[in-house]
Amino acid sequence: MELREMRAFVAVVEEGGLSAAARRLHISQPALSQTIGGLERQLGLQLLVRSNTGVQATDAGMTLLNEARAVLARHDQALAAVASHTPAKGSVLRLGIPLELPRDLLGGPLAELAAVHPQTRVQARHLSTAAQLTALVQDELDIGLVREHPIGNDLDAALVVEERLGVLLAADAVPENGGAEGIRLETLAGMDWVGFPRAGSPAWYDEVTAILRSHGLDLGPAAPEDQALIPEVKLATVASGKAFALAPPDWPDPVPPTLRRLPLIGNPIVRRTWAAWPANSHRRDLARFVAALERQTDTPGRESR
């Protein structure tokens, strides 16, 4: 029996369910279920009783729980004793971030990380989703904030924010029926979309373009693959009066008086951002940062899962 199996079992019993335990351990729920199932087969015993309300340890499970806690406590004590002989040194948390994050998303989690792990330095890099996912697999990033859920078993992910996107228009291009309540996406037919390169986030690009086309919009020329869709690009192109751009609720820069930001009626386009990190990571500072991001997501006033 491995230590990781003991930790997994203890977490499931203490959390009362697989979902909560998976979040605590920062692994996927299917992987955790597989670990518990393998442990039961290995011992030839039923350790958990599963129900609609969660899980409960059997008598054999309670015996294992007590023994596993003792073994894990002794293991952690041994690690702490050895660590006392290691010179203290800081570590670097390499963080990938996309453009247009909500302005208050990172403040709280970074402050919590600094308070709990003062030796950790955060090194942030602006990268597209595709570049972040590649960097994570190649051990060039420790955690990334990406626009699409990673595929495969190499990375774990947690949804940290959802944004209901509106549009930016030239003020004199706003339809007569466009008001504070917003406009309908189909009223923008005939205008070009100021889009981002597909290579930067293929799944998110395909989702957006499918929604736009379903509302009868002609997307216009594709964005150059090497072009970053920074605010200056959006504003300059939209100012022509022949194009529109998607914009988050808390647009980061003041909108010039010649432009207007309007919500979309029905909120047809929702942008999601996930935190993604290597599935085999055991860094406590990373786990603390992810947990803080998830708590931030559940605060009042923010779109959450």
PDB file of C-alpha atoms in Angstrom:
ATOM      1  CA  MET A   1       0.000   0.000   0.000  1.00  0.00           C
ATOM      2  CA  GLU A   2       1.439   3.367  -1.052  1.00  0.00           C
ATOM      3  CA  LEU A   3       1.353   6.623   0.880  1.00  0.00           C
ATOM      4  CA  ARG A   4      -0.599   8.331  -1.915  1.00  0.00           C
ATOM      5  CA  GLU A   5      -3.296   5.622  -1.580  1.00  0.00           C
ATOM      6  CA  MET A   6      -3.491   6.210   2.166  1.00  0.00           C
ATOM      7  CA  ARG A   7      -3.779   9.968   1.669  1.00  0.00           C
ATOM      8  CA  ALA A   8      -6.486   9.469  -0.924  1.00  0.00           C
ATOM      9  CA  PHE A   9      -8.502   7.174   1.345  1.00  0.00           C
ATOM     10  CA  VAL A  10      -8.183   9.482   4.366  1.00  0.00           C
ATOM     11  CA  ALA A  11      -9.261  12.464   2.267  1.00  0.00           C
ATOM     12  CA  VAL A  12     -12.350  10.654   0.949  1.00  0.00           C
ATOM     13  CA  VAL A  13     -13.490   9.632   4.430  1.00  0.00           C
ATOM     14  CA  GLU A  14     -12.790  13.044   5.970  1.00  0.00           C
ATOM     15  CA  GLU A  15     -14.492  14.945   3.144  1.00  0.00           C
ATOM     16  CA  GLY A  16     -17.418  12.511   2.972  1.00  0.00           C
ATOM     17  CA  GLY A  17     -17.307  12.206  -0.802  1.00  0.00           C
ATOM     18  CA  LEU A  18     -15.125  11.818  -3.862  1.00  0.00           C
ATOM     19  CA  SER A  19     -15.734  15.265  -5.365  1.00  0.00           C
ATOM     20  CA  ALA A  20     -14.651  17.207  -2.295  1.00  0.00           C
ATOM     21  CA  ALA A  21     -11.694  14.879  -1.727  1.00  0.00           C
ATOM     22  CA  ALA A  22     -10.560  15.277  -5.339  1.00  0.00           C
ATOM     23  CA  ARG A  23     -10.581  19.055  -4.952  1.00  0.00           C
ATOM     24  CA  ARG A  24      -8.616  18.796  -1.704  1.00  0.00           C
ATOM     25  CA  LEU A  25      -6.009  16.549  -3.321  1.00  0.00           C
ATOM     26  CA  HIS A  26      -6.005  18.529  -6.598  1.00  0.00           C
ATOM     27  CA  ILE A  27      -6.581  15.469  -8.732  1.00  0.00           C
ATOM     28  CA  SER A  28      -9.433  14.485 -11.005  1.00  0.00           C
ATOM     29  CA  GLN A  29     -12.410  12.622  -9.538  1.00  0.00           C
ATOM     30  CA  PRO A  30     -12.066   9.642 -11.960  1.00  0.00           C
ATOM     31  CA  ALA A  31      -8.408   9.241 -10.947  1.00  0.00           C
ATOM     32  CA  LEU A  32      -9.358   9.297  -7.260  1.00  0.00           C
ATOM     33  CA  SER A  33     -12.170   6.783  -7.784  1.00  0.00           C
ATOM     34  CA  GLN A  34      -9.709   4.516  -9.585  1.00  0.00           C
ATOM     35  CA  THR A  35      -7.245   4.768  -6.677  1.00  0.00           C
ATOM     36  CA  ILE A  36      -9.887   3.850  -4.086  1.00  0.00           C
ATOM     37  CA  GLY A  37     -11.167   0.982  -6.208  1.00  0.00           C
ATOM     38  CA  GLY A  38      -7.635  -0.346  -6.615  1.00  0.00           C
ATOM     39  CA  LEU A  39      -7.067  -0.131  -2.881  1.00  0.00           C
ATOM     40  CA  GLU A  40     -10.204  -2.161  -2.159  1.00  0.00           C
ATOM     41  CA  ARG A  41      -9.163  -4.799  -4.707  1.00  0.00           C
ATOM     42  CA  GLN A  42      -5.659  -4.883  -3.266  1.00  0.00           C
ATOM     43  CA  LEU A  43      -6.966  -5.540   0.262  1.00  0.00           C
ATOM     44  CA  GLY A  44      -9.889  -7.696  -0.806  1.00  0.00           C
ATOM     45  CA  LEU A  45     -12.208  -5.649   1.400  1.00  0.00           C
ATOM     46  CA  GLN A  46     -14.994  -3.122   0.998  1.00  0.00           C
ATOM     47  CA  LEU A  47     -13.714   0.044   2.609  1.00  0.00           C
ATOM     48  CA  LEU A  48     -16.510   2.466   1.750  1.00  0.00           C
ATOM     49  CA  VAL A  49     -20.286   2.381   1.501  1.00  0.00           C
ATOM     50  CA  ARG A  50     -21.419   4.702  -1.277  1.00  0.00           C
ATOM     51  CA  SER A  51     -24.809   6.437  -1.320  1.00  0.00           C
ATOM     52  CA  ASN A  52     -26.511   9.442  -2.869  1.00  0.00           C
ATOM     53  CA  THR A  53     -25.439  11.537   0.105  1.00  0.00           C
ATOM     54  CA  GLY A  54     -21.762  10.609  -0.048  1.00  0.00           C
ATOM     55  CA  VAL A  55     -19.550   7.844   1.339  1.00  0.00           C
ATOM     56  CA  GLN A  56     -19.074   6.279   4.760  1.00  0.00           C
ATOM     57  CA  ALA A  57     -16.307   3.990   5.962  1.00  0.00           C
ATOM     58  CA  THR A  58     -17.083   0.360   6.757  1.00  0.00           C
ATOM     59  CA  ASP A  59     -15.656  -1.279   9.892  1.00  0.00           C
ATOM     60  CA  ALA A  60     -12.632  -2.320   7.842  1.00  0.00           C
ATOM     61  CA  GLY A  61     -12.449   1.176   6.474  1.00  0.00           C
ATOM     62  CA  MET A  62     -12.417   2.709   9.957  1.00  0.00           C
ATOM     63  CA  THR A  63      -9.553   0.417  10.941  1.00  0.00           C
ATOM     64  CA  LEU A  64      -7.604   1.488   7.876  1.00  0.00           C
ATOM     65  CA  LEU A  65      -8.450   5.142   8.535  1.00  0.00           C
ATOM     66  CA  ASN A  66      -6.925   5.052  12.030  1.00  0.00           C
ATOM     67  CA  GLU A  67      -3.815   3.210  10.891  1.00  0.00           C
ATOM     68  CA  ALA A  68      -3.356   5.373   7.804  1.00  0.00           C
ATOM     69  CA  ARG A  69      -3.582   8.567   9.840  1.00  0.00           C
ATOM     70  CA  ALA A  70      -0.887   7.277  12.177  1.00  0.00           C
ATOM     71  CA  VAL A  71       1.403   6.284   9.292  1.00  0.00           C
ATOM     72  CA  LEU A  72       0.910   9.598   7.489  1.00  0.00           C
ATOM     73  CA  ALA A  73       1.516  11.594  10.665  1.00  0.00           C
ATOM     74  CA  ARG A  74       4.762   9.711  11.264  1.00  0.00           C
ATOM     75  CA  HIS A  75       5.771  10.233   7.628  1.00  0.00           C
ATOM     76  CA  ASP A  76       5.104  13.980   7.812  1.00  0.00           C
ATOM     77  CA  GLN A  77       6.994  14.165  11.104  1.00  0.00           C
ATOM     78  CA  ALA A  78      10.007  12.478   9.494  1.00  0.00           C
ATOM     79  CA  LEU A  79       9.928  14.881   6.537  1.00  0.00           C
ATOM     80  CA  ALA A  80       9.758  17.874   8.867  1.00  0.00           C
ATOM     81  CA  ALA A  81      12.709  16.570  10.870  1.00  0.00           C
ATOM     82  CA  VAL A  82      14.815  16.127   7.752  1.00  0.00           C
ATOM     83  CA  ALA A  83      13.717  19.488   6.365  1.00  0.00           C
ATOM     84  CA  SER A  84      15.095  21.195   9.458  1.00  0.00           C
ATOM     85  CA  HIS A  85      18.599  20.349   8.168  1.00  0.00           C
ATOM     86  CA  THR A  86      17.928  21.981   4.798  1.00  0.00           C
ATOM     87  CA  PRO A  87      18.911  25.643   4.370  1.00  0.00           C
ATOM     88  CA  ALA A  88      15.852  27.813   3.875  1.00  0.00           C
ATOM     89  CA  LYS A  89      15.449  29.078   0.345  1.00  0.00           C
ATOM     90  CA  GLY A  90      12.684  30.532  -1.717  1.00  0.00           C
ATOM     91  CA  SER A  91      10.962  28.939  -4.678  1.00  0.00           C
ATOM     92  CA  VAL A  92       9.509  30.421  -7.834  1.00  0.00           C
ATOM     93  CA  LEU A  93       5.906  29.895  -8.896  1.00  0.00           C
ATOM     94  CA  ARG A  94       5.806  30.421 -12.647  1.00  0.00           C
ATOM     95  CA  LEU A  95       2.341  31.716 -13.521  1.00  0.00           C
ATOM     96  CA  GLY A  96       0.903  32.061 -17.021  1.00  0.00           C
ATOM     97  CA  ILE A  97      -1.828  34.648 -17.533  1.00  0.00           C
ATOM     98  CA  PRO A  98      -3.900  35.600 -20.584  1.00  0.00           C
ATOM     99  CA  LEU A  99      -5.019  39.057 -21.597  1.00  0.00           C
ATOM    100  CA  GLU A 100      -8.157  40.572 -20.039  1.00  0.00           C
ATOM    101  CA  LEU A 101      -8.339  38.852 -16.674  1.00  0.00           C
ATOM    102  CA  PRO A 102     -10.859  40.352 -14.216  1.00  0.00           C
ATOM    103  CA  ARG A 103      -8.895  42.997 -12.366  1.00  0.00           C
ATOM    104  CA  ASP A 104      -9.702  41.611  -8.892  1.00  0.00           C
ATOM    105  CA  LEU A 105      -9.126  37.926  -9.659  1.00  0.00           C
ATOM    106  CA  LEU A 106      -5.480  37.610  -8.606  1.00  0.00           C
ATOM    107  CA  GLY A 107      -5.155  40.173  -5.811  1.00  0.00           C
ATOM    108  CA  GLY A 108      -6.598  38.095  -2.973  1.00  0.00           C
ATOM    109  CA  PRO A 109      -4.996  34.755  -3.923  1.00  0.00           C
ATOM    110  CA  LEU A 110      -1.570  36.363  -4.402  1.00  0.00           C
ATOM    111  CA  ALA A 111      -1.852  38.099  -1.019  1.00  0.00           C
ATOM    112  CA  GLU A 112      -2.795  34.803   0.657  1.00  0.00           C
ATOM    113  CA  LEU A 113       0.100  33.042  -1.051  1.00  0.00           C
ATOM    114  CA  ALA A 114       2.530  35.711   0.162  1.00  0.00           C
ATOM    115  CA  ALA A 115       1.215  35.428   3.729  1.00  0.00           C
ATOM    116  CA  VAL A 116       1.338  31.627   3.954  1.00  0.00           C
ATOM    117  CA  HIS A 117       4.394  30.996   1.759  1.00  0.00           C
ATOM    118  CA  PRO A 118       6.542  34.140   2.054  1.00  0.00           C
ATOM    119  CA  GLN A 119       9.523  32.385   0.464  1.00  0.00           C
ATOM    120  CA  THR A 120       7.638  31.860  -2.809  1.00  0.00           C
ATOM    121  CA  ARG A 121       8.222  34.404  -5.573  1.00  0.00           C
ATOM    122  CA  VAL A 122       5.657  34.666  -8.368  1.00  0.00           C
ATOM    123  CA  GLN A 123       6.988  35.010 -11.899  1.00  0.00           C
ATOM    124  CA  ALA A 124       4.133  35.958 -14.261  1.00  0.00           C
ATOM    125  CA  ARG A 125       4.172  35.667 -18.039  1.00  0.00           C
ATOM    126  CA  HIS A 126       1.588  36.816 -20.589  1.00  0.00           C
ATOM    127  CA  LEU A 127       0.922  33.818 -22.843  1.00  0.00           C
ATOM    128  CA  SER A 128      -1.908  32.513 -24.989  1.00  0.00           C
ATOM    129  CA  THR A 129      -3.821  29.439 -23.848  1.00  0.00           C
ATOM    130  CA  ALA A 130      -2.071  27.181 -26.367  1.00  0.00           C
ATOM    131  CA  ALA A 131       1.351  28.468 -25.331  1.00  0.00           C
ATOM    132  CA  GLN A 132       0.529  27.999 -21.644  1.00  0.00           C
ATOM    133  CA  LEU A 133      -0.648  24.420 -22.096  1.00  0.00           C
ATOM    134  CA  THR A 134       2.548  23.575 -23.983  1.00  0.00           C
ATOM    135  CA  ALA A 135       4.691  25.283 -21.344  1.00  0.00           C
ATOM    136  CA  LEU A 136       2.932  23.399 -18.534  1.00  0.00           C
ATOM    137  CA  VAL A 137       3.593  20.020 -20.145  1.00  0.00           C
ATOM    138  CA  GLN A 138       7.224  20.978 -20.836  1.00  0.00           C
ATOM    139  CA  ASP A 139       7.765  22.120 -17.216  1.00  0.00           C
ATOM    140  CA  GLU A 140       8.214  25.758 -18.211  1.00  0.00           C
ATOM    141  CA  LEU A 141       5.208  26.890 -16.137  1.00  0.00           C
ATOM    142  CA  ASP A 142       3.883  25.739 -12.770  1.00  0.00           C
ATOM    143  CA  ILE A 143       0.313  26.999 -13.221  1.00  0.00           C
ATOM    144  CA  GLY A 144      -1.568  28.680 -16.028  1.00  0.00           C
ATOM    145  CA  LEU A 145      -4.847  30.562 -16.403  1.00  0.00           C
ATOM    146  CA  VAL A 146      -6.322  29.269 -19.636  1.00  0.00           C
ATOM    147  CA  ARG A 147      -9.490  29.734 -21.716  1.00  0.00           C
ATOM    148  CA  GLU A 148     -10.175  26.043 -22.345  1.00  0.00           C
ATOM    149  CA  HIS A 149     -10.155  22.946 -20.164  1.00  0.00           C
ATOM    150  CA  PRO A 150      -6.992  20.903 -20.822  1.00  0.00           C
ATOM    151  CA  ILE A 151      -7.435  17.510 -22.458  1.00  0.00           C
ATOM    152  CA  GLY A 152      -5.714  14.363 -21.202  1.00  0.00           C
ATOM    153  CA  ASN A 153      -4.253  13.217 -17.903  1.00  0.00           C
ATOM    154  CA  ASP A 154      -1.100  15.344 -17.752  1.00  0.00           C
ATOM    155  CA  LEU A 155      -2.847  18.393 -16.305  1.00  0.00           C
ATOM    156  CA  ASP A 156      -5.469  19.037 -13.640  1.00  0.00           C
ATOM    157  CA  ALA A 157      -7.741  22.072 -13.815  1.00  0.00           C
ATOM    158  CA  ALA A 158     -10.279  24.068 -11.803  1.00  0.00           C
ATOM    159  CA  LEU A 159     -12.750  26.608 -13.153  1.00  0.00           C
ATOM    160  CA  VAL A 160     -11.967  29.961 -11.530  1.00  0.00           C
ATOM    161  CA  VAL A 161     -14.111  32.549 -13.309  1.00  0.00           C
ATOM    162  CA  GLU A 162     -16.905  32.992 -15.845  1.00  0.00           C
ATOM    163  CA  GLU A 163     -17.491  36.305 -17.639  1.00  0.00           C
ATOM    164  CA  ARG A 164     -20.590  37.280 -19.600  1.00  0.00           C
ATOM    165  CA  LEU A 165     -19.098  39.126 -22.542  1.00  0.00           C
ATOM    166  CA  GLY A 166     -20.593  42.254 -24.059  1.00  0.00           C
ATOM    167  CA  VAL A 167     -19.527  44.181 -27.159  1.00  0.00           C
ATOM    168  CA  LEU A 168     -17.581  47.319 -27.990  1.00  0.00           C
ATOM    169  CA  LEU A 169     -19.007  49.504 -30.757  1.00  0.00           C
ATOM    170  CA  ALA A 170     -18.323  52.909 -32.217  1.00  0.00           C
ATOM    171  CA  ALA A 171     -20.855  55.258 -30.610  1.00  0.00           C
ATOM    172  CA  ASP A 172     -22.350  56.251 -33.959  1.00  0.00           C
ATOM    173  CA  ALA A 173     -22.683  52.582 -34.968  1.00  0.00           C
ATOM    174  CA  VAL A 174     -24.913  51.624 -32.038  1.00  0.00           C
ATOM    175  CA  PRO A 175     -28.322  50.529 -33.405  1.00  0.00           C
ATOM    176  CA  GLU A 176     -31.272  52.733 -32.505  1.00  0.00           C
ATOM    177  CA  ASN A 177     -32.683  50.027 -30.276  1.00  0.00           C
ATOM    178  CA  GLY A 178     -29.378  49.633 -28.407  1.00  0.00           C
ATOM    179  CA  GLY A 179     -29.724  50.912 -24.859  1.00  0.00           C
ATOM    180  CA  ALA A 180     -28.684  50.324 -21.278  1.00  0.00           C
ATOM    181  CA  GLU A 181     -30.371  46.924 -21.340  1.00  0.00           C
ATOM    182  CA  GLY A 182     -28.068  45.889 -24.177  1.00  0.00           C
ATOM    183  CA  ILE A 183     -28.446  44.716 -27.747  1.00  0.00           C
ATOM    184  CA  ARG A 184     -29.029  41.406 -29.446  1.00  0.00           C
ATOM    185  CA  LEU A 185     -26.100  39.745 -31.128  1.00  0.00           C
ATOM    186  CA  GLU A 186     -27.937  39.383 -34.442  1.00  0.00           C
ATOM    187  CA  THR A 187     -28.272  43.175 -34.756  1.00  0.00           C
ATOM    188  CA  LEU A 188     -24.521  43.294 -35.470  1.00  0.00           C
ATOM    189  CA  ALA A 189     -24.942  41.466 -38.784  1.00  0.00           C
ATOM    190  CA  GLY A 190     -22.931  43.175 -41.497  1.00  0.00           C
ATOM    191  CA  MET A 191     -20.124  44.222 -39.148  1.00  0.00           C
ATOM    192  CA  ASP A 192     -16.727  42.525 -38.906  1.00  0.00           C
ATOM    193  CA  TRP A 193     -15.697  40.783 -35.706  1.00  0.00           C
ATOM    194  CA  VAL A 194     -12.381  41.925 -34.203  1.00  0.00           C
ATOM    195  CA  GLY A 195     -11.289  38.413 -33.316  1.00  0.00           C
ATOM    196  CA  PHE A 196      -8.235  36.721 -31.887  1.00  0.00           C
ATOM    197  CA  PRO A 197      -6.032  34.178 -33.703  1.00  0.00           C
ATOM    198  CA  ARG A 198      -7.398  30.642 -33.559  1.00  0.00           C
ATOM    199  CA  ALA A 199      -3.954  29.243 -32.798  1.00  0.00           C
ATOM    200  CA  GLY A 200      -3.965  30.986 -29.419  1.00  0.00           C
ATOM    201  CA  SER A 201      -6.958  29.028 -28.080  1.00  0.00           C
ATOM    202  CA  PRO A 202      -8.535  26.708 -30.678  1.00  0.00           C
ATOM    203  CA  ALA A 203     -11.412  25.376 -28.545  1.00  0.00           C
ATOM    204  CA  TRP A 204     -12.455  28.824 -27.304  1.00  0.00           C
ATOM    205  CA  TYR A 205     -12.148  30.293 -30.803  1.00  0.00           C
ATOM    206  CA  ASP A 206     -14.348  27.541 -32.244  1.00  0.00           C
ATOM    207  CA  GLU A 207     -16.951  28.091 -29.517  1.00  0.00           C
ATOM    208  CA  VAL A 208     -17.098  31.843 -30.119  1.00  0.00           C
ATOM    209  CA  THR A 209     -17.238  31.627 -33.911  1.00  0.00           C
ATOM    210  CA  ALA A 210     -19.966  28.966 -33.768  1.00  0.00           C
ATOM    211  CA  ILE A 211     -22.107  31.262 -31.589  1.00  0.00           C
ATOM    212  CA  LEU A 212     -21.517  34.265 -33.843  1.00  0.00           C
ATOM    213  CA  ARG A 213     -22.390  32.320 -36.988  1.00  0.00           C
ATOM    214  CA  SER A 214     -25.498  30.875 -35.347  1.00  0.00           C
ATOM    215  CA  HIS A 215     -26.723  34.475 -34.930  1.00  0.00           C
ATOM    216  CA  GLY A 216     -26.191  35.222 -38.610  1.00  0.00           C
ATOM    217  CA  LEU A 217     -22.913  37.142 -38.303  1.00  0.00           C
ATOM    218  CA  ASP A 218     -20.259  37.235 -41.008  1.00  0.00           C
ATOM    219  CA  LEU A 219     -16.943  37.074 -39.181  1.00  0.00           C
ATOM    220  CA  GLY A 220     -14.893  39.057 -41.695  1.00  0.00           C
ATOM    221  CA  PRO A 221     -11.167  38.459 -42.256  1.00  0.00           C
ATOM    222  CA  ALA A 222      -9.391  36.191 -39.790  1.00  0.00           C
ATOM    223  CA  ALA A 223      -6.944  37.760 -37.352  1.00  0.00           C
ATOM    224  CA  PRO A 224      -3.259  37.249 -38.228  1.00  0.00           C
ATOM    225  CA  GLU A 225      -1.829  34.323 -36.293  1.00  0.00           C
ATOM    226  CA  ASP A 226       0.927  36.464 -34.748  1.00  0.00           C
ATOM    227  CA  GLN A 227      -1.384  39.257 -33.569  1.00  0.00           C
ATOM    228  CA  ALA A 228      -2.144  39.629 -29.868  1.00  0.00           C
ATOM    229  CA  LEU A 229      -5.618  41.056 -29.368  1.00  0.00           C
ATOM    230  CA  ILE A 230      -4.594  43.770 -26.904  1.00  0.00           C
ATOM    231  CA  PRO A 231      -7.017  46.574 -25.945  1.00  0.00           C
ATOM    232  CA  GLU A 232      -5.325  49.049 -28.291  1.00  0.00           C
ATOM    233  CA  VAL A 233      -6.000  46.777 -31.262  1.00  0.00           C
ATOM    234  CA  LYS A 234      -9.651  46.394 -30.305  1.00  0.00           C
ATOM    235  CA  LEU A 235     -10.226  50.096 -29.756  1.00  0.00           C
ATOM    236  CA  ALA A 236      -8.521  51.207 -32.958  1.00  0.00           C
ATOM    237  CA  THR A 237     -10.372  48.709 -35.146  1.00  0.00           C
ATOM    238  CA  VAL A 238     -13.780  49.273 -33.559  1.00  0.00           C
ATOM    239  CA  ALA A 239     -13.376  53.045 -33.919  1.00  0.00           C
ATOM    240  CA  SER A 240     -13.728  52.635 -37.693  1.00  0.00           C
ATOM    241  CA  GLY A 241     -17.454  52.040 -37.154  1.00  0.00           C
ATOM    242  CA  LYS A 242     -17.474  48.892 -39.279  1.00  0.00           C
ATOM    243  CA  ALA A 243     -16.445  46.340 -36.672  1.00  0.00           C
ATOM    244  CA  PHE A 244     -17.299  45.157 -33.173  1.00  0.00           C
ATOM    245  CA  ALA A 245     -15.235  43.482 -30.475  1.00  0.00           C
ATOM    246  CA  LEU A 246     -16.174  41.304 -27.530  1.00  0.00           C
ATOM    247  CA  ALA A 247     -15.485  42.856 -24.139  1.00  0.00           C
ATOM    248  CA  PRO A 248     -15.679  41.631 -20.524  1.00  0.00           C
ATOM    249  CA  PRO A 249     -17.978  43.339 -17.986  1.00  0.00           C
ATOM    250  CA  ASP A 250     -15.083  45.132 -16.276  1.00  0.00           C
ATOM    251  CA  TRP A 251     -13.229  46.414 -19.315  1.00  0.00           C
ATOM    252  CA  PRO A 252      -9.761  47.280 -17.934  1.00  0.00           C
ATOM    253  CA  ASP A 253      -9.238  50.625 -19.679  1.00  0.00           C
ATOM    254  CA  PRO A 254     -11.463  53.703 -19.902  1.00  0.00           C
ATOM    255  CA  VAL A 255     -13.601  53.479 -23.028  1.00  0.00           C
ATOM    256  CA  PRO A 256     -13.091  56.572 -25.221  1.00  0.00           C
ATOM    257  CA  PRO A 257     -16.215  58.739 -25.640  1.00  0.00           C
ATOM    258  CA  THR A 258     -16.348  57.738 -29.315  1.00  0.00           C
ATOM    259  CA  LEU A 259     -16.964  54.113 -28.297  1.00  0.00           C
ATOM    260  CA  ARG A 260     -19.584  52.316 -26.210  1.00  0.00           C
ATOM    261  CA  ARG A 261     -19.587  49.029 -24.356  1.00  0.00           C
ATOM    262  CA  LEU A 262     -22.980  47.292 -24.325  1.00  0.00           C
ATOM    263  CA  PRO A 263     -24.126  44.026 -22.722  1.00  0.00           C
ATOM    264  CA  LEU A 264     -25.531  41.311 -24.944  1.00  0.00           C
ATOM    265  CA  ILE A 265     -29.154  40.434 -24.285  1.00  0.00           C
ATOM    266  CA  GLY A 266     -29.424  36.808 -23.238  1.00  0.00           C
ATOM    267  CA  ASN A 267     -25.684  36.556 -22.484  1.00  0.00           C
ATOM    268  CA  PRO A 268     -24.984  34.221 -25.409  1.00  0.00           C
ATOM    269  CA  ILE A 269     -21.190  34.330 -24.986  1.00  0.00           C
ATOM    270  CA  VAL A 270     -19.649  33.300 -21.663  1.00  0.00           C
ATOM    271  CA  ARG A 271     -15.871  33.227 -21.350  1.00  0.00           C
ATOM    272  CA  ARG A 272     -14.478  30.726 -18.866  1.00  0.00           C
ATOM    273  CA  THR A 273     -11.011  30.712 -17.357  1.00  0.00           C
ATOM    274  CA  TRP A 274      -9.473  27.645 -15.739  1.00  0.00           C
ATOM    275  CA  ALA A 275      -6.425  27.298 -13.530  1.00  0.00           C
ATOM    276  CA  ALA A 276      -4.359  24.405 -14.927  1.00  0.00           C
ATOM    277  CA  TRP A 277      -1.321  22.738 -13.373  1.00  0.00           C
ATOM    278  CA  PRO A 278       0.674  19.477 -13.745  1.00  0.00           C
ATOM    279  CA  ALA A 279      -1.290  16.538 -12.361  1.00  0.00           C
ATOM    280  CA  ASN A 280       1.816  15.152 -10.641  1.00  0.00           C
ATOM    281  CA  SER A 281       2.582  18.387  -8.755  1.00  0.00           C
ATOM    282  CA  HIS A 282       2.808  18.170  -4.974  1.00  0.00           C
ATOM    283  CA  ARG A 283       3.770  21.789  -4.305  1.00  0.00           C
ATOM    284  CA  ARG A 284       2.005  23.155  -1.255  1.00  0.00           C
ATOM    285  CA  ASP A 285       2.335  26.766  -2.363  1.00  0.00           C
ATOM    286  CA  LEU A 286       0.664  25.926  -5.679  1.00  0.00           C
ATOM    287  CA  ALA A 287      -2.114  24.019  -3.906  1.00  0.00           C
ATOM    288  CA  ARG A 288      -2.703  27.004  -1.613  1.00  0.00           C
ATOM    289  CA  PHE A 289      -2.841  29.389  -4.574  1.00  0.00           C
ATOM    290  CA  VAL A 290      -5.362  27.191  -6.417  1.00  0.00           C
ATOM    291  CA  ALA A 291      -7.526  26.865  -3.307  1.00  0.00           C
ATOM    292  CA  ALA A 292      -7.511  30.656  -2.904  1.00  0.00           C
ATOM    293  CA  LEU A 293      -8.530  31.103  -6.547  1.00  0.00           C
ATOM    294  CA  GLU A 294     -11.419  28.693  -6.048  1.00  0.00           C
ATOM    295  CA  ARG A 295     -12.587  30.541  -2.931  1.00  0.00           C
ATOM    296  CA  GLN A 296     -12.387  33.808  -4.855  1.00  0.00           C
ATOM    297  CA  THR A 297     -14.683  32.292  -7.478  1.00  0.00           C
ATOM    298  CA  ASP A 298     -17.333  31.569  -4.864  1.00  0.00           C
ATOM    299  CA  THR A 299     -17.419  35.089  -3.406  1.00  0.00           C
ATOM    300  CA  PRO A 300     -20.661  37.089  -3.800  1.00  0.00           C
ATOM    301  CA  GLY A 301     -20.906  39.128  -6.975  1.00  0.00           C
ATOM    302  CA  ARG A 302     -18.646  36.941  -9.077  1.00  0.00           C
ATOM    303  CA  GLU A 303     -19.816  34.476 -11.704  1.00  0.00           C
ATOM    304  CA  SER A 304     -18.911  31.023 -10.422  1.00  0.00           C
ATOM    305  CA  ARG A 305     -19.329  27.390 -11.209  1.00  0.00           C
TER     306      ARG A 305
END
